[in-house]
Amino acid sequence: MASPNTSIDSNENLPSSLSRVPVMEAINVSKSFGAVNALIEASTSLYSGEVKAIVGDNGAGKSTFLKILSGLIQPDTGEMRFEGNPVKFEAPIQALNLGIQTVYQDLALIDTMTATQNVFVGREKLSPNPLLRAFRIVDDKEMTANAMGVLSELGIKIPSLKETVRKMSGGQRQCLAIARAMLFGHKLIILDEPTAALGVHESAQVLTVINKVREKGLAVVLVSHNMQHVFEISDSVLVMRLGKSIATKRTEDSSTQEIVGLITGAIAP
Ligand SMILES: Nc1ncnc2c1ncn2[C@@H]1O[C@H](COP(=O)(O)OP(=O)(O)O)[C@@H](O)[C@H]1O
Ligand SMILES: [Mg+2]
């Protein structure tokens, strides 16, 4: 698929990517919090059907970059492009409307709600019956069918959609959160540490789901500290260091050693 390359943000130099417009692009984006320069002219391109892993030390700017990509915060300077067109998110809802969904680390699942209710929380479908609709009675059947559809599409097995999620494993919860993102996002899925705090088996489950999301043709960007997972799931790796995007490598042309060297500064970009 890819030829060897070493240049910074080298996706653009690949023949396979030349004719493609990235779903999302950040170009020389900077962001400061008071005296802290969290991001310094960081750039990246996210393509449909590709998973990009963002790696870097604590404080490298990874989460800040994800928040900018998800429209949660605005960059001070630099340019964002969505499908080739300049875009400025004034509020996260604008990103949501473009088909961009973020799964945050704490997942924001509500323990006392069922799996279906969690998938549709805040976006409940009202009953087709006008009378029930008037009383804002939701269409449980339709929502359960939709939730089941997306779960089976992603190969996620959840014991019962009608039970509260309290008893679900960490892996199932993460998969459910990704499924929810898939149902409402059709362009870009943003994942902050999707396998953090999960065991081996559960991580494998989540990686399988991410794979399915890629196969559906969405762009995926995720932050991870787990090099094994990064190499298992990603097509390219963006290394961040001290607020800068210092290198992008095609995963298949790189190695754990190289990526760790770039993260620590032992290898110059
Ligand atoms: N809301 C904020 N207010 C002040 N400083 C922040 C804020 N968010 C992030 N920072 C700072 O910006 C830098 C980058 O943070 P972050 O993007 O969270 O890094 P990472 O996710 O790579 O660990 C850190 O020094 C962090 O303390
Ligand atoms: Mg972070």
Tab-separated table of C-alpha atoms and ligand atoms in Angstrom:
chain	number	residue	atom	x	y	z
A	1	MET	CA	0.000	0.000	0.000
A	2	ALA	CA	2.666	2.476	1.002
A	3	SER	CA	6.210	3.168	-0.069
A	4	PRO	CA	8.961	3.891	2.450
A	5	ASN	CA	9.156	7.505	3.440
A	6	THR	CA	10.556	9.596	6.220
A	7	SER	CA	9.323	13.122	5.709
A	8	ILE	CA	7.190	15.043	8.159
A	9	ASP	CA	3.475	14.440	7.687
A	10	SER	CA	4.426	12.301	4.760
A	11	ASN	CA	0.931	11.003	3.992
A	12	GLU	CA	0.599	13.703	1.400
A	13	ASN	CA	3.679	12.435	-0.429
A	14	LEU	CA	2.312	8.974	-0.977
A	15	PRO	CA	0.989	8.147	-4.433
A	16	SER	CA	-2.097	6.508	-2.907
A	17	SER	CA	-2.955	9.692	-1.054
A	18	LEU	CA	-2.030	12.193	-3.740
A	19	SER	CA	-5.394	12.209	-5.423
A	20	ARG	CA	-7.322	11.990	-2.175
A	21	VAL	CA	-8.693	14.850	-0.185
A	22	PRO	CA	-8.324	14.308	3.569
A	23	VAL	CA	-11.544	14.171	5.568
A	24	MET	CA	-9.920	16.503	8.042
A	25	GLU	CA	-6.738	18.526	7.978
A	26	ALA	CA	-5.020	20.653	10.574
A	27	ILE	CA	-2.375	22.961	9.184
A	28	ASN	CA	0.116	24.676	11.503
A	29	VAL	CA	-2.333	24.836	14.361
A	30	SER	CA	-1.206	26.507	17.588
A	31	LYS	CA	-2.938	26.740	20.946
A	32	SER	CA	-1.813	28.328	24.196
A	33	PHE	CA	-3.317	28.172	27.662
A	34	GLY	CA	-1.939	31.247	29.383
A	35	ALA	CA	1.828	30.859	29.273
A	36	VAL	CA	1.656	27.181	28.208
A	37	ASN	CA	2.115	26.542	24.510
A	38	ALA	CA	0.140	23.311	24.301
A	39	LEU	CA	0.320	23.127	20.491
A	40	ILE	CA	2.929	24.746	18.291
A	41	GLU	CA	2.184	24.705	14.549
A	42	ALA	CA	0.917	21.144	14.643
A	43	SER	CA	-0.293	19.594	11.404
A	44	THR	CA	-1.974	16.374	10.381
A	45	SER	CA	-4.202	14.895	7.703
A	46	LEU	CA	-6.880	12.287	8.348
A	47	TYR	CA	-8.100	10.094	5.491
A	48	SER	CA	-11.232	8.029	5.161
A	49	GLY	CA	-10.636	4.325	5.648
A	50	GLU	CA	-7.458	5.010	7.618
A	51	VAL	CA	-6.585	4.882	11.297
A	52	LYS	CA	-4.088	7.428	12.565
A	53	ALA	CA	-2.503	6.925	15.969
A	54	ILE	CA	-1.221	9.952	17.862
A	55	VAL	CA	1.589	9.161	20.278
A	56	GLY	CA	3.780	11.255	22.553
A	57	ASP	CA	4.835	11.852	26.129
A	58	ASN	CA	2.526	13.291	28.756
A	59	GLY	CA	1.940	16.952	27.997
A	60	ALA	CA	2.972	16.604	24.333
A	61	GLY	CA	-0.331	18.130	23.232
A	62	LYS	CA	-2.209	15.003	22.119
A	63	SER	CA	-5.471	15.676	23.945
A	64	THR	CA	-5.421	19.330	22.956
A	65	PHE	CA	-5.010	18.282	19.319
A	66	LEU	CA	-7.942	15.848	19.605
A	67	LYS	CA	-10.096	18.564	21.157
A	68	ILE	CA	-9.328	20.885	18.255
A	69	LEU	CA	-10.138	18.148	15.727
A	70	SER	CA	-13.438	17.501	17.512
A	71	GLY	CA	-14.399	21.184	17.584
A	72	LEU	CA	-14.351	21.327	21.375
A	73	ILE	CA	-11.748	24.094	21.439
A	74	GLN	CA	-10.573	26.532	18.798
A	75	PRO	CA	-6.970	26.986	17.733
A	76	ASP	CA	-5.357	30.404	18.240
A	77	THR	CA	-3.734	30.289	14.824
A	78	GLY	CA	-3.521	27.887	11.919
A	79	GLU	CA	-6.085	26.422	9.564
A	80	MET	CA	-8.548	23.563	9.743
A	81	ARG	CA	-9.995	21.982	6.618
A	82	PHE	CA	-12.895	19.589	6.286
A	83	GLU	CA	-12.984	17.678	3.003
A	84	GLY	CA	-10.727	20.318	1.519
A	85	ASN	CA	-12.688	23.366	2.638
A	86	PRO	CA	-11.564	25.733	5.389
A	87	VAL	CA	-13.661	25.247	8.481
A	88	LYS	CA	-13.897	27.072	11.781
A	89	PHE	CA	-15.778	25.364	14.578
A	90	GLU	CA	-17.449	27.883	16.863
A	91	ALA	CA	-19.041	25.048	18.854
A	92	PRO	CA	-18.777	21.235	19.029
A	93	ILE	CA	-22.255	20.863	17.488
A	94	GLN	CA	-20.843	22.083	14.168
A	95	ALA	CA	-18.369	19.215	14.135
A	96	LEU	CA	-21.137	16.772	15.099
A	97	ASN	CA	-23.246	18.038	12.204
A	98	LEU	CA	-20.392	17.283	9.802
A	99	GLY	CA	-20.300	13.665	11.003
A	100	ILE	CA	-17.443	13.959	13.491
A	101	GLN	CA	-17.843	11.999	16.731
A	102	THR	CA	-15.553	11.768	19.740
A	103	VAL	CA	-15.342	9.005	22.326
A	104	TYR	CA	-13.830	10.455	25.476
A	105	GLN	CA	-11.826	8.499	27.999
A	106	ASP	CA	-14.562	8.473	30.633
A	107	LEU	CA	-17.044	7.320	27.940
A	108	ALA	CA	-19.965	9.090	29.565
A	109	LEU	CA	-22.150	6.008	29.694
A	110	ILE	CA	-24.907	6.237	32.264
A	111	ASP	CA	-24.884	3.198	34.581
A	112	THR	CA	-28.578	3.183	35.342
A	113	MET	CA	-29.624	3.244	31.682
A	114	THR	CA	-29.873	0.316	29.285
A	115	ALA	CA	-27.494	-0.120	26.368
A	116	THR	CA	-30.128	1.216	23.967
A	117	GLN	CA	-30.881	4.208	26.159
A	118	ASN	CA	-27.179	4.964	26.351
A	119	VAL	CA	-26.810	4.845	22.585
A	120	PHE	CA	-29.668	7.297	22.117
A	121	VAL	CA	-29.345	9.480	25.199
A	122	GLY	CA	-30.078	13.071	24.173
A	123	ARG	CA	-31.162	11.952	20.701
A	124	GLU	CA	-34.172	9.823	21.500
A	125	LYS	CA	-36.497	8.981	18.676
A	126	LEU	CA	-40.082	9.900	19.430
A	127	SER	CA	-42.893	7.429	18.904
A	128	PRO	CA	-44.522	7.508	15.447
A	129	ASN	CA	-47.916	7.598	17.199
A	130	PRO	CA	-48.920	11.315	17.271
A	131	LEU	CA	-50.605	11.009	20.647
A	132	LEU	CA	-47.603	9.326	22.277
A	133	ARG	CA	-45.392	11.792	20.457
A	134	ALA	CA	-47.265	14.690	22.030
A	135	PHE	CA	-46.299	13.299	25.418
A	136	ARG	CA	-42.743	12.812	24.176
A	137	ILE	CA	-42.970	9.024	24.491
A	138	VAL	CA	-39.962	7.507	22.765
A	139	ASP	CA	-39.928	4.803	20.119
A	140	ASP	CA	-38.147	2.056	22.034
A	141	LYS	CA	-38.640	-0.567	19.316
A	142	GLU	CA	-37.107	1.572	16.596
A	143	MET	CA	-34.194	2.635	18.795
A	144	THR	CA	-33.457	-0.932	19.863
A	145	ALA	CA	-33.559	-2.037	16.219
A	146	ASN	CA	-31.146	0.745	15.253
A	147	ALA	CA	-28.815	-0.031	18.133
A	148	MET	CA	-28.889	-3.742	17.290
A	149	GLY	CA	-28.162	-2.911	13.658
A	150	VAL	CA	-25.030	-0.930	14.385
A	151	LEU	CA	-23.841	-3.384	17.041
A	152	SER	CA	-24.117	-6.372	14.729
A	153	GLU	CA	-22.533	-4.382	11.903
A	154	LEU	CA	-19.541	-3.874	14.180
A	155	GLY	CA	-19.609	-7.463	15.449
A	156	ILE	CA	-20.262	-6.349	19.018
A	157	LYS	CA	-21.897	-8.878	21.269
A	158	ILE	CA	-23.785	-7.435	24.190
A	159	PRO	CA	-25.826	-9.820	26.354
A	160	SER	CA	-28.954	-7.679	26.461
A	161	LEU	CA	-29.701	-4.228	25.150
A	162	LYS	CA	-32.489	-3.949	27.698
A	163	GLU	CA	-30.282	-4.392	30.742
A	164	THR	CA	-28.522	-1.492	32.403
A	165	VAL	CA	-24.906	-1.085	31.365
A	166	ARG	CA	-23.719	-1.202	34.985
A	167	LYS	CA	-22.799	-4.881	34.718
A	168	MET	CA	-21.081	-4.621	31.370
A	169	SER	CA	-17.323	-5.157	31.148
A	170	GLY	CA	-14.962	-2.295	30.351
A	171	GLY	CA	-14.474	-3.671	26.841
A	172	GLN	CA	-18.200	-3.919	26.193
A	173	ARG	CA	-18.701	-0.377	27.442
A	174	GLN	CA	-15.930	0.934	25.203
A	175	CYS	CA	-17.400	-0.959	22.221
A	176	LEU	CA	-20.837	0.449	22.988
A	177	ALA	CA	-19.451	3.981	23.109
A	178	ILE	CA	-17.756	3.437	19.735
A	179	ALA	CA	-20.987	2.013	18.317
A	180	ARG	CA	-22.825	5.121	19.465
A	181	ALA	CA	-20.207	7.273	17.747
A	182	MET	CA	-20.598	5.201	14.563
A	183	LEU	CA	-24.373	5.599	14.569
A	184	PHE	CA	-24.165	9.388	14.603
A	185	GLY	CA	-20.818	10.066	12.964
A	186	HIS	CA	-20.259	9.097	9.372
A	187	LYS	CA	-16.948	10.815	8.564
A	188	LEU	CA	-14.510	10.867	11.455
A	189	ILE	CA	-14.295	9.029	14.774
A	190	ILE	CA	-11.958	10.446	17.413
A	191	LEU	CA	-10.869	8.145	20.247
A	192	ASP	CA	-8.903	9.189	23.324
A	193	GLU	CA	-7.060	6.133	24.704
A	194	PRO	CA	-9.683	3.563	23.663
A	195	THR	CA	-7.804	0.613	25.194
A	196	ALA	CA	-6.469	2.260	28.341
A	197	ALA	CA	-7.378	0.260	31.438
A	198	LEU	CA	-8.588	-2.742	29.413
A	199	GLY	CA	-7.265	-6.291	29.639
A	200	VAL	CA	-5.787	-8.215	26.711
A	201	HIS	CA	-9.020	-9.862	25.614
A	202	GLU	CA	-11.067	-6.687	25.977
A	203	SER	CA	-8.497	-4.624	24.090
A	204	ALA	CA	-8.623	-7.133	21.245
A	205	GLN	CA	-12.396	-6.677	21.151
A	206	VAL	CA	-12.061	-2.906	20.903
A	207	LEU	CA	-9.353	-3.126	18.217
A	208	THR	CA	-11.629	-5.403	16.188
A	209	VAL	CA	-14.390	-2.820	16.376
A	210	ILE	CA	-12.021	-0.026	15.326
A	211	ASN	CA	-11.020	-2.194	12.372
A	212	LYS	CA	-14.664	-2.493	11.355
A	213	VAL	CA	-15.095	1.265	11.599
A	214	ARG	CA	-12.150	1.677	9.229
A	215	GLU	CA	-13.620	-0.916	6.849
A	216	LYS	CA	-16.809	1.174	6.780
A	217	GLY	CA	-14.670	3.904	5.244
A	218	LEU	CA	-14.574	6.310	8.155
A	219	ALA	CA	-11.458	8.152	9.198
A	220	VAL	CA	-10.293	7.259	12.695
A	221	VAL	CA	-7.821	9.113	14.884
A	222	LEU	CA	-6.836	7.789	18.286
A	223	VAL	CA	-4.400	8.532	21.064
A	224	SER	CA	-2.634	5.536	22.577
A	225	HIS	CA	0.290	4.805	24.843
A	226	ASN	CA	0.257	1.116	23.969
A	227	MET	CA	2.780	0.561	21.162
A	228	GLN	CA	1.539	-2.956	20.506
A	229	HIS	CA	-1.969	-1.630	19.912
A	230	VAL	CA	-0.638	1.250	17.815
A	231	PHE	CA	1.171	-1.168	15.516
A	232	GLU	CA	-1.772	-3.536	15.404
A	233	ILE	CA	-4.422	-1.020	14.453
A	234	SER	CA	-2.947	2.064	12.769
A	235	ASP	CA	-2.096	2.894	9.165
A	236	SER	CA	0.047	5.831	10.190
A	237	VAL	CA	1.492	7.258	13.370
A	238	LEU	CA	1.783	10.921	14.270
A	239	VAL	CA	4.488	11.575	16.853
A	240	MET	CA	4.016	14.655	19.003
A	241	ARG	CA	6.716	16.181	21.149
A	242	LEU	CA	6.519	19.341	23.260
A	243	GLY	CA	3.460	20.595	21.390
A	244	LYS	CA	4.807	19.926	17.925
A	245	SER	CA	3.845	17.298	15.371
A	246	ILE	CA	7.392	16.148	14.726
A	247	ALA	CA	6.873	13.159	12.418
A	248	THR	CA	4.306	11.059	10.619
A	249	LYS	CA	5.273	7.498	9.735
A	250	ARG	CA	3.474	4.848	7.773
A	251	THR	CA	3.049	2.139	10.403
A	252	GLU	CA	4.184	-0.674	8.131
A	253	ASP	CA	7.419	1.168	7.357
A	254	SER	CA	8.238	1.956	10.965
A	255	SER	CA	9.059	0.091	14.171
A	256	THR	CA	8.361	0.401	17.878
A	257	GLN	CA	12.013	1.305	18.330
A	258	GLU	CA	11.785	4.172	15.860
A	259	ILE	CA	8.531	5.544	17.281
A	260	VAL	CA	9.779	5.350	20.886
A	261	GLY	CA	13.026	7.024	19.793
A	262	LEU	CA	11.046	9.869	18.226
A	263	ILE	CA	8.848	10.223	21.318
A	264	THR	CA	11.800	10.471	23.689
A	265	GLY	CA	13.953	12.558	21.386
A	266	ALA	CA	16.611	9.843	21.071
A	267	ILE	CA	15.919	9.880	17.322
A	268	ALA	CA	15.776	13.218	15.518
A	269	PRO	CA	12.712	13.603	13.305
B	1	LIG	N1	-7.281	23.680	29.761
B	1	LIG	C1	-5.984	23.803	29.989
B	1	LIG	N2	-5.499	24.809	30.758
B	1	LIG	C2	-4.196	24.955	30.989
B	1	LIG	N3	-3.244	24.147	30.500
B	1	LIG	C3	-3.637	23.140	29.726
B	1	LIG	C4	-5.024	22.899	29.432
B	1	LIG	N4	-5.101	21.806	28.628
B	1	LIG	C5	-3.859	21.381	28.440
B	1	LIG	N5	-2.972	22.180	29.078
B	1	LIG	C6	-1.507	22.030	29.075
B	1	LIG	O1	-1.116	21.885	27.734
B	1	LIG	C7	-0.077	20.924	27.601
B	1	LIG	C8	-0.533	19.813	26.667
B	1	LIG	O2	-1.554	19.089	27.314
B	1	LIG	P1	-2.311	17.858	26.646
B	1	LIG	O3	-2.804	18.258	25.311
B	1	LIG	O4	-3.312	17.391	27.621
B	1	LIG	O5	-1.141	16.796	26.495
B	1	LIG	P2	-1.199	15.210	26.365
B	1	LIG	O6	-2.598	14.811	26.055
B	1	LIG	O7	-0.242	14.878	25.256
B	1	LIG	O8	-0.718	14.650	27.662
B	1	LIG	C9	0.234	20.456	29.009
B	1	LIG	O9	1.321	21.203	29.492
B	1	LIG	C10	-1.029	20.757	29.762
B	1	LIG	O10	-0.775	20.971	31.116
B	2	MG	MG	-3.941	13.506	27.110
